[in-house]
Coordinates of C-alpha atoms in Angstrom, one line a residue:
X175 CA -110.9 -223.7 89.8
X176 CA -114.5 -225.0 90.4
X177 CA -116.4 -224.3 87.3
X178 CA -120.5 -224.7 87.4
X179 CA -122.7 -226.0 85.2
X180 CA -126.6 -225.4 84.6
X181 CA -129.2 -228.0 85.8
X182 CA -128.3 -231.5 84.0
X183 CA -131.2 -234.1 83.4
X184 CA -130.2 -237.2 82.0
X185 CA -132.6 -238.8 79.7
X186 CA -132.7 -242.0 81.2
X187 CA -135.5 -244.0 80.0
X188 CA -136.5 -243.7 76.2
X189 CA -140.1 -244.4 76.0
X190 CA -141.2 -242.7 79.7
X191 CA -140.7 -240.5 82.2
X192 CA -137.9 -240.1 84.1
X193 CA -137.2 -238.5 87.4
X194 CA -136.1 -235.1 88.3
X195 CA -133.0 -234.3 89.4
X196 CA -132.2 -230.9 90.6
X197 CA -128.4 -230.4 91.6
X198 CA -126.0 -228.2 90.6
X199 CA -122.7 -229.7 89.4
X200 CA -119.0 -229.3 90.3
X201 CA -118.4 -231.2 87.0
X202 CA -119.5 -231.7 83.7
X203 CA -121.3 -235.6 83.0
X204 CA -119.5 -238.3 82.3
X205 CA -120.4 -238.8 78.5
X206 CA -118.8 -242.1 77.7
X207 CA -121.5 -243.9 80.1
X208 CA -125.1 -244.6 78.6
X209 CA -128.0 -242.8 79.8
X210 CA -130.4 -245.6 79.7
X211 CA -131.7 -246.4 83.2
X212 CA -132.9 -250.3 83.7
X213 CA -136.7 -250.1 84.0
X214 CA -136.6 -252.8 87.2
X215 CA -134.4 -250.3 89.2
X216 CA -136.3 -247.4 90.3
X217 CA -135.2 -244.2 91.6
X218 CA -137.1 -242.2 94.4
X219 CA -138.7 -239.2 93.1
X220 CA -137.0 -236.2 94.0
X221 CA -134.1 -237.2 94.6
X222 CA -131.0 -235.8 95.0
X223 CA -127.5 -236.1 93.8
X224 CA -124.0 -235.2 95.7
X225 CA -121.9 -233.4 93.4
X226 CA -119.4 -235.7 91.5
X227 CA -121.9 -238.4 91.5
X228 CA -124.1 -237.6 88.7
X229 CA -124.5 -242.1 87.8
X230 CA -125.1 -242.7 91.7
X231 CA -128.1 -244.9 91.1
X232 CA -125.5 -247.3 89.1
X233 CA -123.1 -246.4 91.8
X234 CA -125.2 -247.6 94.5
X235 CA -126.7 -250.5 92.9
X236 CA -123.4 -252.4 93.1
X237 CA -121.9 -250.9 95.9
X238 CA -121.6 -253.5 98.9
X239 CA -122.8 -251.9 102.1
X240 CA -121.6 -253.3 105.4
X241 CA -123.5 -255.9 107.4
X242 CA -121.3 -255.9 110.6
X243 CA -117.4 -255.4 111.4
X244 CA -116.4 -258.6 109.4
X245 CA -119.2 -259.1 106.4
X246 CA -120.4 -257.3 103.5
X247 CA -123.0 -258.1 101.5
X248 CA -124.4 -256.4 98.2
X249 CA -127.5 -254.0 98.1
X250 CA -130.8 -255.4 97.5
X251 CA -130.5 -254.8 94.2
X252 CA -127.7 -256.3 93.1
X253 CA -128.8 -259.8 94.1
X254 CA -132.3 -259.3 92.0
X255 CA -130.5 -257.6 88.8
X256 CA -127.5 -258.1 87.6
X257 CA -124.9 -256.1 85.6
X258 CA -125.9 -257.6 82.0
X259 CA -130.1 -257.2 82.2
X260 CA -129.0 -253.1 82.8
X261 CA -129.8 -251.7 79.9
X262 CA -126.0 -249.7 78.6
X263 CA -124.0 -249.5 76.0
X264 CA -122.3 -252.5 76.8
X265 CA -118.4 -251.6 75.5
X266 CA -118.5 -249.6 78.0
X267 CA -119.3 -251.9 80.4
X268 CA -117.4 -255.3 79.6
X269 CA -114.3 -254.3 78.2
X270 CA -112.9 -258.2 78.6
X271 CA -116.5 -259.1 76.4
X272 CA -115.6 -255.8 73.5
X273 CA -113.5 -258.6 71.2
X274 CA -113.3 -262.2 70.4
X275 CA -110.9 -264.0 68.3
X276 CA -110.8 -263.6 64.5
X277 CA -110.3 -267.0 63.5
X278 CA -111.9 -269.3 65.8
X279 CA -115.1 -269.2 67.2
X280 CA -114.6 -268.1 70.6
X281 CA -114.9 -270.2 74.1
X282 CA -118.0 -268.3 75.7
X283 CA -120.2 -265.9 74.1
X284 CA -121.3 -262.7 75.1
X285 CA -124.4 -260.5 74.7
X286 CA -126.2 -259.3 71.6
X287 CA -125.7 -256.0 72.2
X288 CA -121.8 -256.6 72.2
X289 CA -122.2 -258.9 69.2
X290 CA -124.3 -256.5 67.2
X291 CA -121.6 -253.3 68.3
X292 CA -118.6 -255.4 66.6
X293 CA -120.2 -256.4 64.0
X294 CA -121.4 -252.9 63.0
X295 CA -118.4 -250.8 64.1
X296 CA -116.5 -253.4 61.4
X297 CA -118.7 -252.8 58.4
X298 CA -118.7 -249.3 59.2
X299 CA -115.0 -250.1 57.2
X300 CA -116.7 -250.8 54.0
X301 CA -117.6 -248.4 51.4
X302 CA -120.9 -246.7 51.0
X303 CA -123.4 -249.4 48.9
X304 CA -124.4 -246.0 46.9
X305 CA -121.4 -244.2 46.0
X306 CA -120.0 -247.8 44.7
X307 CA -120.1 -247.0 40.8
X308 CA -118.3 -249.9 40.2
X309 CA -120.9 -252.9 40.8
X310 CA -124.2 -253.6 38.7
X311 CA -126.0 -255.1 41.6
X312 CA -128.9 -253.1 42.7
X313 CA -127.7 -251.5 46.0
X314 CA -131.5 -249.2 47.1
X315 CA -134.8 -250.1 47.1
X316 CA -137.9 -249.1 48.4
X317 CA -139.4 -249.5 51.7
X318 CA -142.0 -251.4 50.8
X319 CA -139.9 -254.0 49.2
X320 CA -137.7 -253.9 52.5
X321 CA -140.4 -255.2 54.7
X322 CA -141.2 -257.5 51.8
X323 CA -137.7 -258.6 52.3
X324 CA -138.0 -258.8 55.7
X325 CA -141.2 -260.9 56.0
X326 CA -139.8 -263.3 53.3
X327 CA -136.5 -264.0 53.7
X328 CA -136.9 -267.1 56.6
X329 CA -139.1 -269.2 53.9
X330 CA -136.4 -271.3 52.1
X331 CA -137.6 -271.0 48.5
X332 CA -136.5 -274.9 47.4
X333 CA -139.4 -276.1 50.2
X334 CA -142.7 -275.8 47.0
X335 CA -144.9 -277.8 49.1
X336 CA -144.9 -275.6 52.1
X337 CA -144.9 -272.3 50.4
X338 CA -147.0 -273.0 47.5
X339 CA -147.6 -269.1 46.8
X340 CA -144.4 -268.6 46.6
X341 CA -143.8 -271.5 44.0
X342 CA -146.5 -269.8 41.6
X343 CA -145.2 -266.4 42.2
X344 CA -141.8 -267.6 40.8
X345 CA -143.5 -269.7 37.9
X346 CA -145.5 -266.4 37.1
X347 CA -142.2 -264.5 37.0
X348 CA -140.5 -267.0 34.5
X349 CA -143.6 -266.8 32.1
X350 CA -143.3 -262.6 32.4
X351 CA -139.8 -262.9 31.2
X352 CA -140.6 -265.4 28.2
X353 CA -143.1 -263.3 27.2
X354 CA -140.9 -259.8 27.4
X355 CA -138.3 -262.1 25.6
X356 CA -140.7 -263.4 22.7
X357 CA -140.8 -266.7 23.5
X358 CA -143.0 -268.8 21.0
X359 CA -145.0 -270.0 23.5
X360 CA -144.2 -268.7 26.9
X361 CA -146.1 -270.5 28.8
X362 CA -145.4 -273.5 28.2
X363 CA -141.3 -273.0 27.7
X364 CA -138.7 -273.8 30.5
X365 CA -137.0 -271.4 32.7
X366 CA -135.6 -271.1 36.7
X367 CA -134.8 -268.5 38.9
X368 CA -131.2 -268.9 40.1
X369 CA -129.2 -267.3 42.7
X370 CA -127.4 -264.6 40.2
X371 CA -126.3 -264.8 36.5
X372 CA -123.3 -267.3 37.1
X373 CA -125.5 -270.4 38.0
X374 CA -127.8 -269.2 35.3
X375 CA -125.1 -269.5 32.8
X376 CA -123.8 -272.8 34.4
X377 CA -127.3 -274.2 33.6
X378 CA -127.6 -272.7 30.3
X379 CA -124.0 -274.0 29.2
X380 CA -124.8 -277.7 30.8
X381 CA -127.8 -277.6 28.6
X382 CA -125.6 -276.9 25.8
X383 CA -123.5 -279.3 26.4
X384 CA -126.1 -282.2 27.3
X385 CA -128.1 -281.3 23.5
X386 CA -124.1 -281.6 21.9
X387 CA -123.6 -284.7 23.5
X388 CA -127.0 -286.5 22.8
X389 CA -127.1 -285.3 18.7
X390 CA -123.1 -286.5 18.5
X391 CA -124.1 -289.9 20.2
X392 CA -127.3 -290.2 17.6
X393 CA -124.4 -289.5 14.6
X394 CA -122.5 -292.0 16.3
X395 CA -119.6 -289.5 16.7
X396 CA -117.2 -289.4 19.7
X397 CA -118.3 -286.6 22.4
X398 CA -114.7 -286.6 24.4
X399 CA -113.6 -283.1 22.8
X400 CA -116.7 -280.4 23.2
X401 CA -115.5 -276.9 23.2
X402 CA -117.2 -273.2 23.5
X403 CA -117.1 -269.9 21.9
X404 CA -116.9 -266.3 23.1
X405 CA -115.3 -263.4 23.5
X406 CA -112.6 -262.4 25.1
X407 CA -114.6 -259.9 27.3
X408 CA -116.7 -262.5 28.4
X409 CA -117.9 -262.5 32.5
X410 CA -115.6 -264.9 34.1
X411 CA -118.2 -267.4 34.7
X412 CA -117.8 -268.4 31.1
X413 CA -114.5 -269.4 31.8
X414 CA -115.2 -271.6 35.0
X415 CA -117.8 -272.8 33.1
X416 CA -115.0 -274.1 30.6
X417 CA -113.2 -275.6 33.1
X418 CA -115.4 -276.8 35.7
X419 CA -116.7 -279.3 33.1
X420 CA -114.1 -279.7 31.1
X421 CA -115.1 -278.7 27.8
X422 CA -112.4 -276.0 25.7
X423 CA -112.8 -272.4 25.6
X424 CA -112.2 -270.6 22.3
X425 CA -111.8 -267.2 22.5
X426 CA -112.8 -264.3 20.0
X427 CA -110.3 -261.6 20.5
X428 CA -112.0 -258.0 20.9
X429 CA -109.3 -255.5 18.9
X430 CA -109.7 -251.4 18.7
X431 CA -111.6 -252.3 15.0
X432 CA -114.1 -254.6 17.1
X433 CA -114.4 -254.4 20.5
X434 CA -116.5 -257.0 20.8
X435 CA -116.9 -260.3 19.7
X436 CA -117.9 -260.1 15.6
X437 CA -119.0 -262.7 13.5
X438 CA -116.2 -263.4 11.0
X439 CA -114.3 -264.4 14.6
X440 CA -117.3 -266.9 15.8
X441 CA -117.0 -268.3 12.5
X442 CA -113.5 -268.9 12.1
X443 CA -113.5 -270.2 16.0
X444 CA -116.6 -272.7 16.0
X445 CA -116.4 -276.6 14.2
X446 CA -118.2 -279.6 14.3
X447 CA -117.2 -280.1 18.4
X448 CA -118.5 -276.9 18.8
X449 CA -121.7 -276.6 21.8
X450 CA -122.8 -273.3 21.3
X451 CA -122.0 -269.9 20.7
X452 CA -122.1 -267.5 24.0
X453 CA -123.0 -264.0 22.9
X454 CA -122.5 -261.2 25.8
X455 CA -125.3 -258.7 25.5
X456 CA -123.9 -256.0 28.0
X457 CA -120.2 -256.5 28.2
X458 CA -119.2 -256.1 31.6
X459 CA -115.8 -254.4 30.6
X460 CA -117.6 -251.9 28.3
X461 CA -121.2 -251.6 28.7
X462 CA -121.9 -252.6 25.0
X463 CA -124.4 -255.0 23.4
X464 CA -122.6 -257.5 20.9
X465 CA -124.6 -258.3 17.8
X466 CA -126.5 -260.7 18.5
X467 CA -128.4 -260.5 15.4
X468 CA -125.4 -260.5 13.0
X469 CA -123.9 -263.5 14.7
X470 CA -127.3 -265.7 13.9
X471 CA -127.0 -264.8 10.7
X472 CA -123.5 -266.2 10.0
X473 CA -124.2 -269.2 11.8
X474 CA -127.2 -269.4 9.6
X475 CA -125.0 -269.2 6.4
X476 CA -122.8 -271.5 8.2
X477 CA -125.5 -274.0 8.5
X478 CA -127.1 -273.8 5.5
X479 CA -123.3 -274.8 3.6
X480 CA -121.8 -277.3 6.2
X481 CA -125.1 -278.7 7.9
X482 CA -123.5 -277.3 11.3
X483 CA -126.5 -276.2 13.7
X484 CA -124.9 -274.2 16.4
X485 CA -127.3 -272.8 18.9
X486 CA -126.3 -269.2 20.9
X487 CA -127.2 -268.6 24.6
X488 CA -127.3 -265.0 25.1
X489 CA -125.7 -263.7 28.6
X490 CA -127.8 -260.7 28.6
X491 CA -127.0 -260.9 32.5
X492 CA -126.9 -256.5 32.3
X493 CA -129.1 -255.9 29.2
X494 CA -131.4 -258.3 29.6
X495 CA -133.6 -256.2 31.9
X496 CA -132.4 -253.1 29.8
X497 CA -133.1 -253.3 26.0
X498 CA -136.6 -254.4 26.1
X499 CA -137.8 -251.2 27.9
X500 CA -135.1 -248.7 25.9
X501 CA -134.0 -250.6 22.2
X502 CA -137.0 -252.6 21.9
X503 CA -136.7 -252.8 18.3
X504 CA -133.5 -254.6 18.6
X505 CA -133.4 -258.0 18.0
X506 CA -131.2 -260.3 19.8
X507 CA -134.1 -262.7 22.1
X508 CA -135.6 -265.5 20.9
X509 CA -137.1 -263.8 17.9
X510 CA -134.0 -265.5 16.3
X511 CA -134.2 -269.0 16.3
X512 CA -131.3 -269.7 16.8
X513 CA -130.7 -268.6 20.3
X514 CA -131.9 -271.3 22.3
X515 CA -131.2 -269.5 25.9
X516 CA -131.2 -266.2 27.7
X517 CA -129.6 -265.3 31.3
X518 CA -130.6 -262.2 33.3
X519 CA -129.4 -261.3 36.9
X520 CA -132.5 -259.7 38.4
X521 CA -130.5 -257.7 40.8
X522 CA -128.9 -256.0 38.7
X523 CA -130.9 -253.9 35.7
X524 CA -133.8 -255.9 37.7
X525 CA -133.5 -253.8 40.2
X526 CA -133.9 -256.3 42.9
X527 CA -131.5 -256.8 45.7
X528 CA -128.5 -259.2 45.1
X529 CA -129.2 -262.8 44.6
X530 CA -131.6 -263.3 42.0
X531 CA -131.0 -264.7 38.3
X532 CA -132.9 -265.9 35.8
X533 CA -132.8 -268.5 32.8
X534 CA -135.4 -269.0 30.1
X535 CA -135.0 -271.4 27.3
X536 CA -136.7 -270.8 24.1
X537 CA -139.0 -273.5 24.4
X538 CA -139.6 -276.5 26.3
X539 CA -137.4 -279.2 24.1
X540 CA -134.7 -276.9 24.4
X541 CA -133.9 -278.2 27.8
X542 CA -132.9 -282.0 28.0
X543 CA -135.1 -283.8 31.0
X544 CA -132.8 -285.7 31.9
X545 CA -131.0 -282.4 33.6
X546 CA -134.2 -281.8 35.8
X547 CA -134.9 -284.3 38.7
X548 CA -137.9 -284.4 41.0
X549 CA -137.9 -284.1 44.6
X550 CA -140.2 -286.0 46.7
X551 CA -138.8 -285.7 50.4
X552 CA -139.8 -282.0 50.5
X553 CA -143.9 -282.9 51.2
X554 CA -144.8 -282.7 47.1
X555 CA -142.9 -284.4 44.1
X556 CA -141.1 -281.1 42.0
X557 CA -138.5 -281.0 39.1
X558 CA -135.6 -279.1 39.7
X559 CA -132.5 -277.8 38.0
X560 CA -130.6 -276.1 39.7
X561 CA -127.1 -275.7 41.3
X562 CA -128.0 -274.5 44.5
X563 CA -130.8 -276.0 46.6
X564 CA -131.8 -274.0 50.0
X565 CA -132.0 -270.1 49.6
X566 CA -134.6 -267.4 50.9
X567 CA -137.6 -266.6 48.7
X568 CA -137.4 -262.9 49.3
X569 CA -135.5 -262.3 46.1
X570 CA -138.1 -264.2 44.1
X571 CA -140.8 -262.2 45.8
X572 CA -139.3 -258.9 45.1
X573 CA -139.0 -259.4 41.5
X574 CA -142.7 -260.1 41.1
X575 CA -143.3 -256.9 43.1
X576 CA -141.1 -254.6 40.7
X577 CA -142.9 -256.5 37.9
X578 CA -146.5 -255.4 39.6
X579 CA -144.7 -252.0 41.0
X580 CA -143.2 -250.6 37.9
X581 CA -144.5 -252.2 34.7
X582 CA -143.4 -251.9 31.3
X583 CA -143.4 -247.9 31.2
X584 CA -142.1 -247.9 35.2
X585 CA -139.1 -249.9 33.7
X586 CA -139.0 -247.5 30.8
X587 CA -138.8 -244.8 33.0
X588 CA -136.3 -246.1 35.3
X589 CA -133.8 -247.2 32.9
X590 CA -134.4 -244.2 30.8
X591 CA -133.6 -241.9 33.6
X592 CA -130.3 -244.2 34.3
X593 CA -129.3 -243.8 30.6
X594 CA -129.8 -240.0 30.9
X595 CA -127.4 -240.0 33.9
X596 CA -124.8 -242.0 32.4
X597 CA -125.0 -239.7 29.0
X598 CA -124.1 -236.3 31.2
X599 CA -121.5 -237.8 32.8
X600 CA -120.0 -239.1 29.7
X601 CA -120.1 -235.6 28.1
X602 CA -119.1 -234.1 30.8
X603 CA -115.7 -236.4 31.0
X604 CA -115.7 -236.1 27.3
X605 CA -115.2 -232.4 27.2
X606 CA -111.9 -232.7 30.3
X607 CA -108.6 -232.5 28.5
X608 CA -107.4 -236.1 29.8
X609 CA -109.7 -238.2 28.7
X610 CA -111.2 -240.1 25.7
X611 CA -114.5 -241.7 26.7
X612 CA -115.2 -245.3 25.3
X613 CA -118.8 -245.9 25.4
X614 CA -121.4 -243.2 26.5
X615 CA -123.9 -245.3 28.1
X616 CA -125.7 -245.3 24.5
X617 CA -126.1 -249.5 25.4
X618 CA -126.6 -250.1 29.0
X619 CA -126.3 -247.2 31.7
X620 CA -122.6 -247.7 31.7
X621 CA -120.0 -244.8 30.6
X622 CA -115.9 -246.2 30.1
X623 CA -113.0 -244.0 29.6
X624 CA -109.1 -243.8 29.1
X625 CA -106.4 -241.6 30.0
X626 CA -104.8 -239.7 26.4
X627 CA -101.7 -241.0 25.3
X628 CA -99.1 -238.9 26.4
X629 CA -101.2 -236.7 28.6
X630 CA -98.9 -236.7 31.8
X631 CA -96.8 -239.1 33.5
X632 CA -97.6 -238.2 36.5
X633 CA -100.4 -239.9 37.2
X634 CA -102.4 -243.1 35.7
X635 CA -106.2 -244.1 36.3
X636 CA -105.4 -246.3 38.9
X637 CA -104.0 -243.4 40.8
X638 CA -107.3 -241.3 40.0
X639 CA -109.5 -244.4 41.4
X640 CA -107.8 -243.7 44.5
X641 CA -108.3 -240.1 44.7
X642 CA -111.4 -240.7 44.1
X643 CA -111.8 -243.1 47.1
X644 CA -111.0 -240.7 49.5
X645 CA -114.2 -238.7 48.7
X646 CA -116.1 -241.8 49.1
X647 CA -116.5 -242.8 45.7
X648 CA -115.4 -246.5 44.2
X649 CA -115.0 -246.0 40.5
X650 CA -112.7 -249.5 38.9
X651 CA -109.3 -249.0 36.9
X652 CA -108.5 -251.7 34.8
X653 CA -107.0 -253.0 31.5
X654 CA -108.7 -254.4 28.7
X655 CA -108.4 -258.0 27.7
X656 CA -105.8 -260.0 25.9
X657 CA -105.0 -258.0 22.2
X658 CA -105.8 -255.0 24.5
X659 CA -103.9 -255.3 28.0
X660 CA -102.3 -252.6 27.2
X661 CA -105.4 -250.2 27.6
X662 CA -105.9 -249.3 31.0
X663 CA -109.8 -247.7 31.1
X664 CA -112.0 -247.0 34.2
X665 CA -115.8 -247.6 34.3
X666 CA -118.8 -246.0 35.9
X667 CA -122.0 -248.0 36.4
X668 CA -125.3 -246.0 36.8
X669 CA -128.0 -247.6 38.8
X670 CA -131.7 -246.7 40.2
X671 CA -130.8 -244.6 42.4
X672 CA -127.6 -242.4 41.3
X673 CA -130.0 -239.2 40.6
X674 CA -128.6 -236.5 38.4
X675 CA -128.2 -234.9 41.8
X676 CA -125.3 -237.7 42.6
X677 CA -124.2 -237.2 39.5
X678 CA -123.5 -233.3 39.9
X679 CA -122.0 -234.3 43.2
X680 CA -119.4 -236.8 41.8
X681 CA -118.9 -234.8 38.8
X682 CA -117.8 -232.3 41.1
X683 CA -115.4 -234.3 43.2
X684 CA -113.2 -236.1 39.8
X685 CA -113.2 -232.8 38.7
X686 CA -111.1 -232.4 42.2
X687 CA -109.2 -235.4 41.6
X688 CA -107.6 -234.8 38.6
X689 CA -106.8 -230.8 39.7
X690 CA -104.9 -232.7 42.1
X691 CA -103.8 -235.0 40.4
X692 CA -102.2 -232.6 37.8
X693 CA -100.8 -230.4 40.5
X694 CA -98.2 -232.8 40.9
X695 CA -94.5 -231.8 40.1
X696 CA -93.2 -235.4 39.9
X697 CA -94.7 -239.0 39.0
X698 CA -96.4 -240.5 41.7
X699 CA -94.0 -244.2 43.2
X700 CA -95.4 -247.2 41.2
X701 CA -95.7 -249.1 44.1
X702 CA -98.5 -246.6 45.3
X703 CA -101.0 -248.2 42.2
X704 CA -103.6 -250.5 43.0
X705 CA -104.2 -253.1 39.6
X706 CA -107.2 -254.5 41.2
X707 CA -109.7 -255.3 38.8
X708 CA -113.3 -254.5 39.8
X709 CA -115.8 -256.4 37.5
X710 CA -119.1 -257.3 38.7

């Protein structure tokens, strides 16, 4: 049966008018074909379309007409404009040019738009940057710092000569963060921005080990057997550190009594061979500041009985960018003298999009010279110590303009409001039969729990970090260290940007989860957990 349709206009061309059609249809449009009609083809006003034949001007454009009983040739057309200048959505249109192959690069290429569609139909795959609670990289900003970002990102930050701004916008950012970090004399002290934390603590630790080396070799003691103290829960850069440069890790086990690295373990850990003393101040598996304070002090006492002088380098990769704004009377930066180094990844609690770090050295001495070289075949002659050498300088950029954009009290506030976020949640999961939460967020923004003992056995965390995933949200399941494998917790990171609102939202869906969760009559199959740790 012939059904009719009202009066269909196409919108054809985005930005301008486009011509009238007046036709009733025997058929509905075809809407898998794009409406976008090439500005070089032009239609005659007026007219008209046979029913059926709603895309006629396409139709006609490459239809070969007949020149006499034996030749055909194309429409005028078709010999000025070909199939790829018309402006469609081109899977569409080239289905042999809608894949290429995944592991080589491919023979012939094909057109942006079709690069661009694959490309963005895959990462459509991934999870939503927001809803991930499990990273500590900044994952929002605002629009001003994107079209920072996007006016910065083709300088190539190692080239000082060319973009000299940029060179003193990065110098002005490592004075800011001596001086927020009481430096004696900030600006006179060492420091480099880095690519994240982990090649800020690669050059922290080298430094380390370079100072270790040169006082053993003025002792005249041998220098074949350095080794390097921290806890158990440290970021996993600390041990690729270890054994990228072959120096021994020695490992202060966190326990239920201390869950992080105390000093009666530093102590009985460190000796004569001894670099430094790496002190985590944000612990990535918990969210809590270790005592930086406390550990000084022993290795003070230590000092002052055996003549050891062991300097600390404090990762505050999360809390460096958090306790000077929220716990400012806490000391653990270089008002102790002993702690000769601090690390901060400024896109994390910097908020800053990923790829920034930062290291500052106490003061200037505390960096050996012979670690930095100069570069003279850039246009200028400039030290350098760095791991990495070519990188954009919109990170750099951005973090000046959240220093200039928020300030002090704007960092107050932004943290402050994070904290607040991570405390309701916390209480919230605090007063749920199931759980025990581990830290509150009371350090960092960052709220652990675990499952009760004996609660059900049913279901596990990893099981809930799944249900969870299927509203979206990518909350980590994992177990403790070594002394504590046995501890499976999960972890919530808040960030700028995870309103209270959010928070309400996701409160609302793992209340959900673990309904369903406890609906269950029978234990879910083991081989259905994920033990993927996620720790970033």
């Amino acid at each position: 049966m012939n059904r009719h349709y009202k009066t269909y206009i196409p919108f054809l061309i985005p930005f301008g008018p486009y011509p009238s059609i007046n036709q009733t249809y025997s058929t509905p449009p075809h809407l898998y074909m794009g409406y976008q009609l090439p500005s070089p083809v032009q239609l005659t006003p007026k007219k008209t379309l046979r029913a059926r034949t709603l895309w006629n001007p396409y139709y006609n454009l490459l239809r070969p007409t007949k020149r006499s009983s034996s030749q055909w040739r194309p429409l005028h057309h078709a010999q000025t404009i070909t199939p790829h200048k018309i402006s469609r959505n081109p899977l569409f249109f080239h289905h042999d040019k809608g894949h290429g192959p995944s592991f080589r690069i491919p023979d012939e290429g094909m057109l942006p738009e079709n690069a661009y569609q694959i490309v963005h139909d895959e990462i459509t795959f991934d999870g939503k940057p927001k809803l991930n609670l499990a990273t500590f990289v900044t994952t929002w900003m605002e629009s001003s710092a994107d079209r920072i970002y996007a006016e910065a990102f083709n300088k190539n930050l190692i080239d000082k000569y060319e973009y000299q701004q940029t060179t003193a916008i990065e110098e002005r950012c490592i004075r800011m963060i001596a001086d927020l970090w009481h430096s004696p004399r900030p600006l006179n002290t060492m420091g480099a921005s880095t690519t994240g934390s982990s090649e800020a603590c690669m050059l922290g630790g080298l430094a380390l080990k370079r100072r270790w080396q040169k006082a053993r070799k003025k002792q005249g003691k041998p220098i074949d057997r350095p080794n390097i103290v921290f806890s158990s829960a440290v970021q996993i850069v600390w041990k690729k550190f270890a054994n990228y440069w072959d120096i021994e890790p020695r490992y202060v086990n966190i326990t239920p009594n201390h869950p992080y690295m105390d000093p009666e373990g530093v102590l009985a850990a460190v000796d004569e061979n001894t670099i430094g003393v790496v002190s985590t101040f944000g612990v990535t598996y918990t969210g809590v500041y270790e005592p930086v304070e406390k550990i000084a002090k022993a290795l003070d006492e230590l000092q002052s009985r055996t003549g050891l002088d062991i300097p600390i380098h404090v990762d505050a990769a999360s809390g460096g960018f958090v306790a000077p704004f929220l716990q400012p009377d806490l000391v653990w930066d270089f008002r102790l003298p002993r702690v000769k180094s601090i690390n901060v990844s400024g896109h994390k609690y910097g908020l800053v999009y990923p790829g920034i770090g930062w290291i500052i050295w106490r003061e200037a001495e505390d960096l050996p010279e012979d670690l930095i070289f100069h570069v003279s075949y850039l246009g200028g002659n400039f030290p350098t110590f760095t791991l990495s050498f070519s990188r954009p300088s919109a990170q750099v950029l951005l973090q000046y303009y959240k220093f200039l954009r928020l300030g002090k009290s704007g960092y107050y506030e932004v943290q402050r409001n994070s904290q607040l976020v991570a405390r309701f949640l916390s209480n919230a999961i605090q007063t749920m039969g199931p759980f025990e939460v581990l830290t509150d967020g009371s350090d960092i923004p960052v709220l652990t729990w675990r499952l009760k003992e004996g609660y059900t056995s049913n279901w596990n965390l990893y099981n809930l970090s799944n249900q969870l995933l299927t509203f979206g949200w990518q909350v980590p399941a994992y177990p403790l260290p070594p002394d504590m494998e046995n501890v499976t917790i999960m972890r919530v990171v808040v960030r700028n940007g995870f309103s209270m609102n959010l928070a309400h939202m996701f409160l609302k869906n793992f209340k959900q989860a673990v309904s369903s969760l406890d609906s269950l009559e029978s234990p879910i199959p083991d081989h259905t957990n994920c033990d993927i740790s996620i720790r970033h």
